[in-house]
Amino acid sequence: MANKKISSLEDFVKVHGILLAASGLPQKLYASLFRKLASDTLDGGAHFQIEPCDDARRRRLVLTSESMPKDSDVFLIDHAWTFRLPDAYKQLQEIPGLAERMGSLMCVATDLEGKDGVEEEEDAENYEQLSVDQTLESEIRSAADKGYDSLRWLELEGLGIDADTFLSLHLPSKFQDLLALSLFGNKLESADVVIQEVTKLKTLKALWLNDNPVLQESEGRLADEILKSCPSLEIYNSCFTPNYGLWALGFCGDVFGKDNPTDYAQQDQPLRNVTSLDLSNRSIHNLANKAFSVHELPLLSHLNIRGNPLDHNSVGELFQVLKLFPSLSSLEVDIPGPLGNSAVEILESLPNLSLLNGVDTAKIFENGKHVVDSMIQPRLPEPKPEDSLIDRVLGAMWLYVMNYRLADEEKIDETSLWYVMDELGSALGHSDEPNFKVAPFLFMPSGNLDSAVSYSIMWPIKSCHKGDECTRDFLSGIGEDKHRSARLTAWFHTPENYFIHEFEKYQQNQHVKAFKSLPLTPTISQSIRHNDGSPLLVHTDLPQVEEFLTRSEFVLTNEPKDADIIWTSMQVDEELKKAVGLTDDQYINQFPFEACLVMKHHLAETIQKAYGSPEWLQRTYNLETELTQFIGDYCVRKRDGLNNLWILKPWNMARTIDTSITDNLSAIIRMMETGPKICQKYIEHPALFKGKKFDLRYVVLLRSIDPLEIYLTDIFWVRLSNNPYSLEKHSFFEYETHFTVMNYGRKLNHKPTAEFVREFEQEHNVKWMDIHEKVKQVIRQVFEAAALVHPEMKSDKSRAMYGVDVMLDSSFQPKILEVTYCPDCMRACTYDMETINGKGIVKAKEFFNYVFGCLFLGETSHVTPL
């Protein structure tokens, strides 16, 4: 059918059979689908209507036809935007009207109407340029206009305030009666300066330092010093302090705030009219507080205590506290959580409740449910006023995007295509029991991929009636074995406390383990030379080995079964051995079960089993098995105002394929859809070389796993990014800013190792050999972990070469990135390199001669035992 226009249903089914079967579309709808595709008929508007909801922050799709029986029709949905992830930002910048359409579709442009893209960018810049002094003057004026004789509530947020600027403001001397100070989103790095100034504010009730660099390095010390010196402080970084009282409760009850920053000391029962109190996610440990009493809150009827540990109270104590509120009829609490694991038992202890987590208590008793929660709310875009339209779209798109991967008879595409359905398709909401099904469909009118046009198709899988909301299953085909409930966090506010609890259990198991290093053993592996002096036969599929293995002790052979040594880039399993006639007497350049090192999720698992969480391994989660724990970690970091930048890496892809950097929780969860991944805490502050990010590639030669015989070549390679390093959010779409692998179609800047070392030492005033010793220790520990956790790697007929990638953080501490099987040795075979100790030159053409000499002849030229 190639290049011939499809004209019949029979031909349509023949060409699209696999796609049709994968979609699940009933066969009786094939003819209707073909007809609509052939005529490009998008007739959904005649049957459905898009309606705003949640204060116009999202939309829903409603059936307008009188009825629509199950499997009665199929509808085409256009794809409004299709992109590969690295291109998203650039496309939104360059394609006319795209950002505007996406902003409208995703309901993030409502307060930007009438502005074009250029105006938005200018407004954002003007917002950022608003000076600290201007903001301060505005705050003072605003307080005076409201009749206050002094400034008591001050918000200096997102103004780029650093330590010097903060000192220059002289806040303690100017505003001695300050009750609340927000420094959210600034550039404060010095804990000493923050402590010095803040602790002078003796009347302070609330302090927000969230999203400042100082929390990365000094969170514990900062909290201790400030809380010790500011006994009146009730809210610190959005959390209640142990000293919380009426003011903190009043803040959450909308009694106290910027418009009413009054000190409650002058009022009698300031909370007496509060009926609803939201105390969710405030890190409250103790609810038995004299301020939280029926005397102060006599009318309290609705209480939300989700997301709090409440670990200083027993279940019984909490029930005693809550029973004292006679008007309390609605309670929101994590289940399982501080009140136990059973909704029924909670209701039996608090019989006055009529609603628990938004569910009628009569229904809970009727169904006998123990875990209930109807209050899981959809995630809605939360753009900041200063965000440009493009940034709003980039943040919100993960609530809307879907994906597919192109493939033909020969290969599958390495990266996925993401797409946003048109306005009608994007208005479909989620349901665990949906009434419609949606599937991507690639229509090839000429019978080949070149003519393909992408759509989604939608059809009713239940009978529907006029006014029904139309829904689909966002996680169709994904059950709890694939973490369905946790993955719904991408679209919904699932109970954070549950995830935090799971993370805390995980963290307890990941404490640094006492592991005794394996003893350094003398060389045991001997040369495998033939007794008669004949050369060793080598079979290889690597051109570099074919070209540069020139020693007379080795001779290449095209016949695998005749070879003494098999040196291959392919995995050698029993099936391959049988197919090509290999035997157990041949040496192979791979170890059994070496996946424990060379697959990223297994590497992390191996290290964690041996050491827990060593400082040289960034916190790493296998999202296929540890998504729940990761979400808990993310929630804790967000709660504590810590950096939440993560890098996602496929289990087993090289060259940073399908690798992304983001701080967006929905994005992280959604990217699981493109294949199994690890999620690793990003090294946001790496050591830099002349302003650019770099990593180090070491080559390790493994002779034996038991006893451990491991060698490091006396040369390494520095891999530099091409652009200056930046944490500016748009830079994460720039490959050449955050990634260092450039030898695959990008500009490669080779830097001789000796030259790099000299210049690095001068730039940072360090001794490279001190760093090198730390790197050697880390690399040995990695292979010790494999030997300890996976003794099944032992093989007398294995010898292997591995690439080990290391990055240095800003304190020059090494961090292990990955271990690579059969690493690319292009640079090793191209450039002559001075050894690390400066005592020799490794000729490029001799590299594989040294490697084979070490592994098979027992030599140690240009290698160092670890």
PDB file of N, CA, C and O in Angstrom, residues 599-661:
ATOM      1  N   MET A 599      23.456  -1.047  35.037  1.00  0.00           N
ATOM      2  CA  MET A 599      22.106  -0.505  34.888  1.00  0.00           C
ATOM      3  C   MET A 599      21.845   0.420  36.065  1.00  0.00           C
ATOM      4  O   MET A 599      22.078   0.049  37.228  1.00  0.00           O
ATOM      5  N   LYS A 600      21.381   1.606  35.765  1.00  0.00           N
ATOM      6  CA  LYS A 600      21.377   2.685  36.761  1.00  0.00           C
ATOM      7  C   LYS A 600      20.571   2.337  38.005  1.00  0.00           C
ATOM      8  O   LYS A 600      20.977   2.652  39.128  1.00  0.00           O
ATOM      9  N   HIS A 601      19.416   1.703  37.831  1.00  0.00           N
ATOM     10  CA  HIS A 601      18.609   1.388  39.017  1.00  0.00           C
ATOM     11  C   HIS A 601      19.257   0.298  39.852  1.00  0.00           C
ATOM     12  O   HIS A 601      19.191   0.327  41.085  1.00  0.00           O
ATOM     13  N   HIS A 602      19.931  -0.665  39.194  1.00  0.00           N
ATOM     14  CA  HIS A 602      20.610  -1.714  39.943  1.00  0.00           C
ATOM     15  C   HIS A 602      21.857  -1.175  40.643  1.00  0.00           C
ATOM     16  O   HIS A 602      22.200  -1.638  41.741  1.00  0.00           O
ATOM     17  N   LEU A 603      22.543  -0.222  40.005  1.00  0.00           N
ATOM     18  CA  LEU A 603      23.721   0.372  40.635  1.00  0.00           C
ATOM     19  C   LEU A 603      23.333   1.031  41.950  1.00  0.00           C
ATOM     20  O   LEU A 603      23.977   0.803  42.991  1.00  0.00           O
ATOM     21  N   ALA A 604      22.285   1.844  41.919  1.00  0.00           N
ATOM     22  CA  ALA A 604      21.842   2.499  43.160  1.00  0.00           C
ATOM     23  C   ALA A 604      21.429   1.472  44.205  1.00  0.00           C
ATOM     24  O   ALA A 604      21.776   1.589  45.391  1.00  0.00           O
ATOM     25  N   GLU A 605      20.699   0.460  43.776  1.00  0.00           N
ATOM     26  CA  GLU A 605      20.244  -0.584  44.699  1.00  0.00           C
ATOM     27  C   GLU A 605      21.430  -1.328  45.319  1.00  0.00           C
ATOM     28  O   GLU A 605      21.447  -1.602  46.525  1.00  0.00           O
ATOM     29  N   THR A 606      22.434  -1.626  44.509  1.00  0.00           N
ATOM     30  CA  THR A 606      23.624  -2.330  45.001  1.00  0.00           C
ATOM     31  C   THR A 606      24.345  -1.504  46.051  1.00  0.00           C
ATOM     32  O   THR A 606      24.716  -2.006  47.128  1.00  0.00           O
ATOM     33  N   ILE A 607      24.538  -0.212  45.762  1.00  0.00           N
ATOM     34  CA  ILE A 607      25.234   0.668  46.702  1.00  0.00           C
ATOM     35  C   ILE A 607      24.422   0.824  47.987  1.00  0.00           C
ATOM     36  O   ILE A 607      24.969   0.773  49.100  1.00  0.00           O
ATOM     37  N   GLN A 608      23.109   0.990  47.853  1.00  0.00           N
ATOM     38  CA  GLN A 608      22.265   1.182  49.029  1.00  0.00           C
ATOM     39  C   GLN A 608      22.232  -0.060  49.911  1.00  0.00           C
ATOM     40  O   GLN A 608      22.208   0.035  51.145  1.00  0.00           O
ATOM     41  N   LYS A 609      22.246  -1.245  49.293  1.00  0.00           N
ATOM     42  CA  LYS A 609      22.270  -2.472  50.097  1.00  0.00           C
ATOM     43  C   LYS A 609      23.570  -2.601  50.874  1.00  0.00           C
ATOM     44  O   LYS A 609      23.586  -3.137  51.987  1.00  0.00           O
ATOM     45  N   ALA A 610      24.647  -2.113  50.289  1.00  0.00           N
ATOM     46  CA  ALA A 610      25.947  -2.243  50.950  1.00  0.00           C
ATOM     47  C   ALA A 610      26.207  -1.133  51.956  1.00  0.00           C
ATOM     48  O   ALA A 610      26.743  -1.370  53.034  1.00  0.00           O
ATOM     49  N   TYR A 611      25.801   0.102  51.613  1.00  0.00           N
ATOM     50  CA  TYR A 611      26.212   1.253  52.426  1.00  0.00           C
ATOM     51  C   TYR A 611      25.065   2.100  52.954  1.00  0.00           C
ATOM     52  O   TYR A 611      25.295   3.056  53.700  1.00  0.00           O
ATOM     53  N   GLY A 612      23.837   1.842  52.539  1.00  0.00           N
ATOM     54  CA  GLY A 612      22.752   2.747  52.907  1.00  0.00           C
ATOM     55  C   GLY A 612      22.731   3.939  51.977  1.00  0.00           C
ATOM     56  O   GLY A 612      22.466   3.805  50.790  1.00  0.00           O
ATOM     57  N   SER A 613      23.036   5.110  52.508  1.00  0.00           N
ATOM     58  CA  SER A 613      23.041   6.341  51.699  1.00  0.00           C
ATOM     59  C   SER A 613      24.380   7.047  51.859  1.00  0.00           C
ATOM     60  O   SER A 613      24.494   8.054  52.576  1.00  0.00           O
ATOM     61  N   PRO A 614      25.418   6.565  51.211  1.00  0.00           N
ATOM     62  CA  PRO A 614      26.717   7.234  51.318  1.00  0.00           C
ATOM     63  C   PRO A 614      26.667   8.612  50.680  1.00  0.00           C
ATOM     64  O   PRO A 614      25.882   8.852  49.750  1.00  0.00           O
ATOM     65  N   GLU A 615      27.486   9.523  51.172  1.00  0.00           N
ATOM     66  CA  GLU A 615      27.428  10.900  50.681  1.00  0.00           C
ATOM     67  C   GLU A 615      27.862  11.005  49.229  1.00  0.00           C
ATOM     68  O   GLU A 615      27.540  11.989  48.550  1.00  0.00           O
ATOM     69  N   TRP A 616      28.546  10.001  48.707  1.00  0.00           N
ATOM     70  CA  TRP A 616      29.009  10.086  47.316  1.00  0.00           C
ATOM     71  C   TRP A 616      27.988   9.562  46.311  1.00  0.00           C
ATOM     72  O   TRP A 616      28.252   9.541  45.107  1.00  0.00           O
ATOM     73  N   LEU A 617      26.812   9.163  46.787  1.00  0.00           N
ATOM     74  CA  LEU A 617      25.713   8.806  45.885  1.00  0.00           C
ATOM     75  C   LEU A 617      24.542   9.730  46.174  1.00  0.00           C
ATOM     76  O   LEU A 617      24.016   9.747  47.282  1.00  0.00           O
ATOM     77  N   GLN A 618      24.161  10.515  45.174  1.00  0.00           N
ATOM     78  CA  GLN A 618      22.987  11.356  45.347  1.00  0.00           C
ATOM     79  C   GLN A 618      21.768  10.481  45.641  1.00  0.00           C
ATOM     80  O   GLN A 618      21.669   9.353  45.157  1.00  0.00           O
ATOM     81  N   ARG A 619      20.841  11.007  46.425  1.00  0.00           N
ATOM     82  CA  ARG A 619      19.637  10.242  46.753  1.00  0.00           C
ATOM     83  C   ARG A 619      18.957   9.802  45.459  1.00  0.00           C
ATOM     84  O   ARG A 619      18.693  10.605  44.573  1.00  0.00           O
ATOM     85  N   THR A 620      18.686   8.507  45.361  1.00  0.00           N
ATOM     86  CA  THR A 620      18.221   7.913  44.110  1.00  0.00           C
ATOM     87  C   THR A 620      17.028   7.013  44.372  1.00  0.00           C
ATOM     88  O   THR A 620      17.028   6.215  45.304  1.00  0.00           O
ATOM     89  N   TYR A 621      16.018   7.128  43.504  1.00  0.00           N
ATOM     90  CA  TYR A 621      14.822   6.293  43.600  1.00  0.00           C
ATOM     91  C   TYR A 621      14.579   5.592  42.265  1.00  0.00           C
ATOM     92  O   TYR A 621      14.667   6.217  41.204  1.00  0.00           O
ATOM     93  N   ASN A 622      14.268   4.320  42.348  1.00  0.00           N
ATOM     94  CA  ASN A 622      13.769   3.588  41.192  1.00  0.00           C
ATOM     95  C   ASN A 622      12.263   3.838  41.149  1.00  0.00           C
ATOM     96  O   ASN A 622      11.519   3.310  41.977  1.00  0.00           O
ATOM     97  N   LEU A 623      11.816   4.642  40.202  1.00  0.00           N
ATOM     98  CA  LEU A 623      10.411   5.044  40.194  1.00  0.00           C
ATOM     99  C   LEU A 623       9.468   3.872  39.969  1.00  0.00           C
ATOM    100  O   LEU A 623       8.284   3.940  40.316  1.00  0.00           O
ATOM    101  N   GLU A 624       9.965   2.777  39.395  1.00  0.00           N
ATOM    102  CA  GLU A 624       9.108   1.611  39.174  1.00  0.00           C
ATOM    103  C   GLU A 624       8.764   0.902  40.485  1.00  0.00           C
ATOM    104  O   GLU A 624       7.747   0.212  40.571  1.00  0.00           O
ATOM    105  N   THR A 625       9.599   1.064  41.493  1.00  0.00           N
ATOM    106  CA  THR A 625       9.380   0.364  42.762  1.00  0.00           C
ATOM    107  C   THR A 625       9.328   1.302  43.970  1.00  0.00           C
ATOM    108  O   THR A 625       8.852   0.910  45.034  1.00  0.00           O
ATOM    109  N   GLU A 626       9.820   2.553  43.830  1.00  0.00           N
ATOM    110  CA  GLU A 626       9.956   3.450  44.979  1.00  0.00           C
ATOM    111  C   GLU A 626       9.270   4.806  44.750  1.00  0.00           C
ATOM    112  O   GLU A 626       9.660   5.807  45.346  1.00  0.00           O
ATOM    113  N   LEU A 627       8.243   4.811  43.906  1.00  0.00           N
ATOM    114  CA  LEU A 627       7.552   6.069  43.625  1.00  0.00           C
ATOM    115  C   LEU A 627       6.932   6.659  44.891  1.00  0.00           C
ATOM    116  O   LEU A 627       7.017   7.864  45.135  1.00  0.00           O
ATOM    117  N   THR A 628       6.312   5.834  45.701  1.00  0.00           N
ATOM    118  CA  THR A 628       5.663   6.316  46.920  1.00  0.00           C
ATOM    119  C   THR A 628       6.673   7.013  47.831  1.00  0.00           C
ATOM    120  O   THR A 628       6.418   8.101  48.354  1.00  0.00           O
ATOM    121  N   GLN A 629       7.837   6.384  48.008  1.00  0.00           N
ATOM    122  CA  GLN A 629       8.865   6.952  48.877  1.00  0.00           C
ATOM    123  C   GLN A 629       9.412   8.251  48.286  1.00  0.00           C
ATOM    124  O   GLN A 629       9.685   9.216  49.013  1.00  0.00           O
ATOM    125  N   PHE A 630       9.566   8.269  46.956  1.00  0.00           N
ATOM    126  CA  PHE A 630      10.051   9.492  46.320  1.00  0.00           C
ATOM    127  C   PHE A 630       9.076  10.649  46.540  1.00  0.00           C
ATOM    128  O   PHE A 630       9.484  11.768  46.872  1.00  0.00           O
ATOM    129  N   ILE A 631       7.783  10.398  46.349  1.00  0.00           N
ATOM    130  CA  ILE A 631       6.794  11.463  46.538  1.00  0.00           C
ATOM    131  C   ILE A 631       6.867  11.996  47.967  1.00  0.00           C
ATOM    132  O   ILE A 631       6.783  13.207  48.205  1.00  0.00           O
ATOM    133  N   GLY A 632       7.055  11.097  48.936  1.00  0.00           N
ATOM    134  CA  GLY A 632       7.210  11.528  50.319  1.00  0.00           C
ATOM    135  C   GLY A 632       8.421  12.422  50.509  1.00  0.00           C
ATOM    136  O   GLY A 632       8.354  13.449  51.201  1.00  0.00           O
ATOM    137  N   ASP A 633       9.538  12.044  49.903  1.00  0.00           N
ATOM    138  CA  ASP A 633      10.759  12.846  49.969  1.00  0.00           C
ATOM    139  C   ASP A 633      10.506  14.225  49.366  1.00  0.00           C
ATOM    140  O   ASP A 633      10.860  15.268  49.942  1.00  0.00           O
ATOM    141  N   TYR A 634       9.873  14.228  48.198  1.00  0.00           N
ATOM    142  CA  TYR A 634       9.566  15.488  47.517  1.00  0.00           C
ATOM    143  C   TYR A 634       8.701  16.382  48.416  1.00  0.00           C
ATOM    144  O   TYR A 634       8.965  17.579  48.548  1.00  0.00           O
ATOM    145  N   CYS A 635       7.683  15.797  49.046  1.00  0.00           N
ATOM    146  CA  CYS A 635       6.785  16.567  49.911  1.00  0.00           C
ATOM    147  C   CYS A 635       7.526  17.140  51.117  1.00  0.00           C
ATOM    148  O   CYS A 635       7.281  18.292  51.518  1.00  0.00           O
ATOM    149  N   VAL A 636       8.424  16.359  51.704  1.00  0.00           N
ATOM    150  CA  VAL A 636       9.193  16.834  52.854  1.00  0.00           C
ATOM    151  C   VAL A 636      10.089  18.003  52.448  1.00  0.00           C
ATOM    152  O   VAL A 636      10.169  19.020  53.147  1.00  0.00           O
ATOM    153  N   ARG A 637      10.747  17.863  51.296  1.00  0.00           N
ATOM    154  CA  ARG A 637      11.640  18.932  50.833  1.00  0.00           C
ATOM    155  C   ARG A 637      10.835  20.198  50.522  1.00  0.00           C
ATOM    156  O   ARG A 637      11.265  21.310  50.843  1.00  0.00           O
ATOM    157  N   LYS A 638       9.677  20.021  49.923  1.00  0.00           N
ATOM    158  CA  LYS A 638       8.831  21.180  49.626  1.00  0.00           C
ATOM    159  C   LYS A 638       8.347  21.840  50.911  1.00  0.00           C
ATOM    160  O   LYS A 638       8.374  23.067  51.056  1.00  0.00           O
ATOM    161  N   ARG A 639       7.932  21.017  51.857  1.00  0.00           N
ATOM    162  CA  ARG A 639       7.473  21.532  53.151  1.00  0.00           C
ATOM    163  C   ARG A 639       8.557  22.326  53.858  1.00  0.00           C
ATOM    164  O   ARG A 639       8.299  23.368  54.466  1.00  0.00           O
ATOM    165  N   ASP A 640       9.798  21.831  53.760  1.00  0.00           N
ATOM    166  CA  ASP A 640      10.906  22.447  54.476  1.00  0.00           C
ATOM    167  C   ASP A 640      11.600  23.551  53.672  1.00  0.00           C
ATOM    168  O   ASP A 640      12.627  24.085  54.117  1.00  0.00           O
ATOM    169  N   GLY A 641      11.076  23.854  52.494  1.00  0.00           N
ATOM    170  CA  GLY A 641      11.655  24.926  51.690  1.00  0.00           C
ATOM    171  C   GLY A 641      12.988  24.582  51.076  1.00  0.00           C
ATOM    172  O   GLY A 641      13.804  25.471  50.782  1.00  0.00           O
ATOM    173  N   LEU A 642      13.246  23.290  50.853  1.00  0.00           N
ATOM    174  CA  LEU A 642      14.519  22.850  50.286  1.00  0.00           C
ATOM    175  C   LEU A 642      14.433  22.726  48.763  1.00  0.00           C
ATOM    176  O   LEU A 642      13.346  22.589  48.196  1.00  0.00           O
ATOM    177  N   ASN A 643      15.587  22.763  48.137  1.00  0.00           N
ATOM    178  CA  ASN A 643      15.638  22.614  46.686  1.00  0.00           C
ATOM    179  C   ASN A 643      15.051  21.268  46.272  1.00  0.00           C
ATOM    180  O   ASN A 643      15.314  20.245  46.890  1.00  0.00           O
ATOM    181  N   ASN A 644      14.244  21.282  45.221  1.00  0.00           N
ATOM    182  CA  ASN A 644      13.571  20.056  44.787  1.00  0.00           C
ATOM    183  C   ASN A 644      13.857  19.761  43.319  1.00  0.00           C
ATOM    184  O   ASN A 644      12.983  19.314  42.578  1.00  0.00           O
ATOM    185  N   LEU A 645      15.084  20.000  42.901  1.00  0.00           N
ATOM    186  CA  LEU A 645      15.479  19.765  41.517  1.00  0.00           C
ATOM    187  C   LEU A 645      15.982  18.327  41.380  1.00  0.00           C
ATOM    188  O   LEU A 645      16.866  17.898  42.129  1.00  0.00           O
ATOM    189  N   TRP A 646      15.407  17.589  40.428  1.00  0.00           N
ATOM    190  CA  TRP A 646      15.725  16.174  40.247  1.00  0.00           C
ATOM    191  C   TRP A 646      16.077  15.897  38.796  1.00  0.00           C
ATOM    192  O   TRP A 646      15.610  16.590  37.883  1.00  0.00           O
ATOM    193  N   ILE A 647      16.884  14.881  38.575  1.00  0.00           N
ATOM    194  CA  ILE A 647      17.217  14.449  37.226  1.00  0.00           C
ATOM    195  C   ILE A 647      16.665  13.041  37.028  1.00  0.00           C
ATOM    196  O   ILE A 647      16.826  12.167  37.883  1.00  0.00           O
ATOM    197  N   LEU A 648      15.970  12.852  35.913  1.00  0.00           N
ATOM    198  CA  LEU A 648      15.402  11.556  35.574  1.00  0.00           C
ATOM    199  C   LEU A 648      16.244  10.908  34.491  1.00  0.00           C
ATOM    200  O   LEU A 648      16.548  11.532  33.462  1.00  0.00           O
ATOM    201  N   LYS A 649      16.615   9.644  34.723  1.00  0.00           N
ATOM    202  CA  LYS A 649      17.458   8.920  33.778  1.00  0.00           C
ATOM    203  C   LYS A 649      16.827   7.554  33.492  1.00  0.00           C
ATOM    204  O   LYS A 649      16.406   6.868  34.424  1.00  0.00           O
ATOM    205  N   PRO A 650      16.785   7.169  32.228  1.00  0.00           N
ATOM    206  CA  PRO A 650      16.306   5.808  31.927  1.00  0.00           C
ATOM    207  C   PRO A 650      17.224   4.776  32.550  1.00  0.00           C
ATOM    208  O   PRO A 650      18.419   5.017  32.749  1.00  0.00           O
ATOM    209  N   TRP A 651      16.656   3.623  32.861  1.00  0.00           N
ATOM    210  CA  TRP A 651      17.449   2.555  33.468  1.00  0.00           C
ATOM    211  C   TRP A 651      18.708   2.242  32.660  1.00  0.00           C
ATOM    212  O   TRP A 651      19.778   2.040  33.218  1.00  0.00           O
ATOM    213  N   ASN A 652      18.546   2.180  31.360  1.00  0.00           N
ATOM    214  CA  ASN A 652      19.626   1.579  30.568  1.00  0.00           C
ATOM    215  C   ASN A 652      19.775   2.243  29.216  1.00  0.00           C
ATOM    216  O   ASN A 652      19.839   1.584  28.193  1.00  0.00           O
ATOM    217  N   MET A 653      19.813   3.575  29.196  1.00  0.00           N
ATOM    218  CA  MET A 653      20.060   4.305  27.956  1.00  0.00           C
ATOM    219  C   MET A 653      21.327   5.116  28.136  1.00  0.00           C
ATOM    220  O   MET A 653      21.602   5.642  29.215  1.00  0.00           O
ATOM    221  N   ALA A 654      22.104   5.256  27.067  1.00  0.00           N
ATOM    222  CA  ALA A 654      23.350   6.001  27.122  1.00  0.00           C
ATOM    223  C   ALA A 654      23.156   7.383  26.503  1.00  0.00           C
ATOM    224  O   ALA A 654      22.102   7.718  25.966  1.00  0.00           O
ATOM    225  N   ARG A 655      24.196   8.205  26.604  1.00  0.00           N
ATOM    226  CA  ARG A 655      24.261   9.500  25.928  1.00  0.00           C
ATOM    227  C   ARG A 655      23.133  10.434  26.344  1.00  0.00           C
ATOM    228  O   ARG A 655      22.670  11.247  25.578  1.00  0.00           O
ATOM    229  N   THR A 656      22.676  10.308  27.572  1.00  0.00           N
ATOM    230  CA  THR A 656      21.636  11.162  28.154  1.00  0.00           C
ATOM    231  C   THR A 656      20.330  11.142  27.361  1.00  0.00           C
ATOM    232  O   THR A 656      19.521  12.071  27.437  1.00  0.00           O
ATOM    233  N   ILE A 657      20.085  10.077  26.603  1.00  0.00           N
ATOM    234  CA  ILE A 657      18.816   9.941  25.882  1.00  0.00           C
ATOM    235  C   ILE A 657      17.670   9.853  26.893  1.00  0.00           C
ATOM    236  O   ILE A 657      17.744   9.124  27.871  1.00  0.00           O
ATOM    237  N   ASP A 658      16.589  10.604  26.635  1.00  0.00           N
ATOM    238  CA  ASP A 658      15.391  10.598  27.470  1.00  0.00           C
ATOM    239  C   ASP A 658      15.701  10.978  28.915  1.00  0.00           C
ATOM    240  O   ASP A 658      15.084  10.481  29.856  1.00  0.00           O
ATOM    241  N   THR A 659      16.672  11.860  29.090  1.00  0.00           N
ATOM    242  CA  THR A 659      17.060  12.349  30.411  1.00  0.00           C
ATOM    243  C   THR A 659      16.545  13.767  30.588  1.00  0.00           C
ATOM    244  O   THR A 659      16.655  14.582  29.672  1.00  0.00           O
ATOM    245  N   SER A 660      15.963  14.064  31.741  1.00  0.00           N
ATOM    246  CA  SER A 660      15.359  15.381  31.968  1.00  0.00           C
ATOM    247  C   SER A 660      15.680  15.876  33.369  1.00  0.00           C
ATOM    248  O   SER A 660      15.925  15.084  34.279  1.00  0.00           O
ATOM    249  N   ILE A 661      15.640  17.202  33.526  1.00  0.00           N
ATOM    250  CA  ILE A 661      15.868  17.851  34.813  1.00  0.00           C
ATOM    251  C   ILE A 661      14.648  18.707  35.114  1.00  0.00           C
ATOM    252  O   ILE A 661      14.237  19.526  34.281  1.00  0.00           O
TER     253      ILE A 661
END
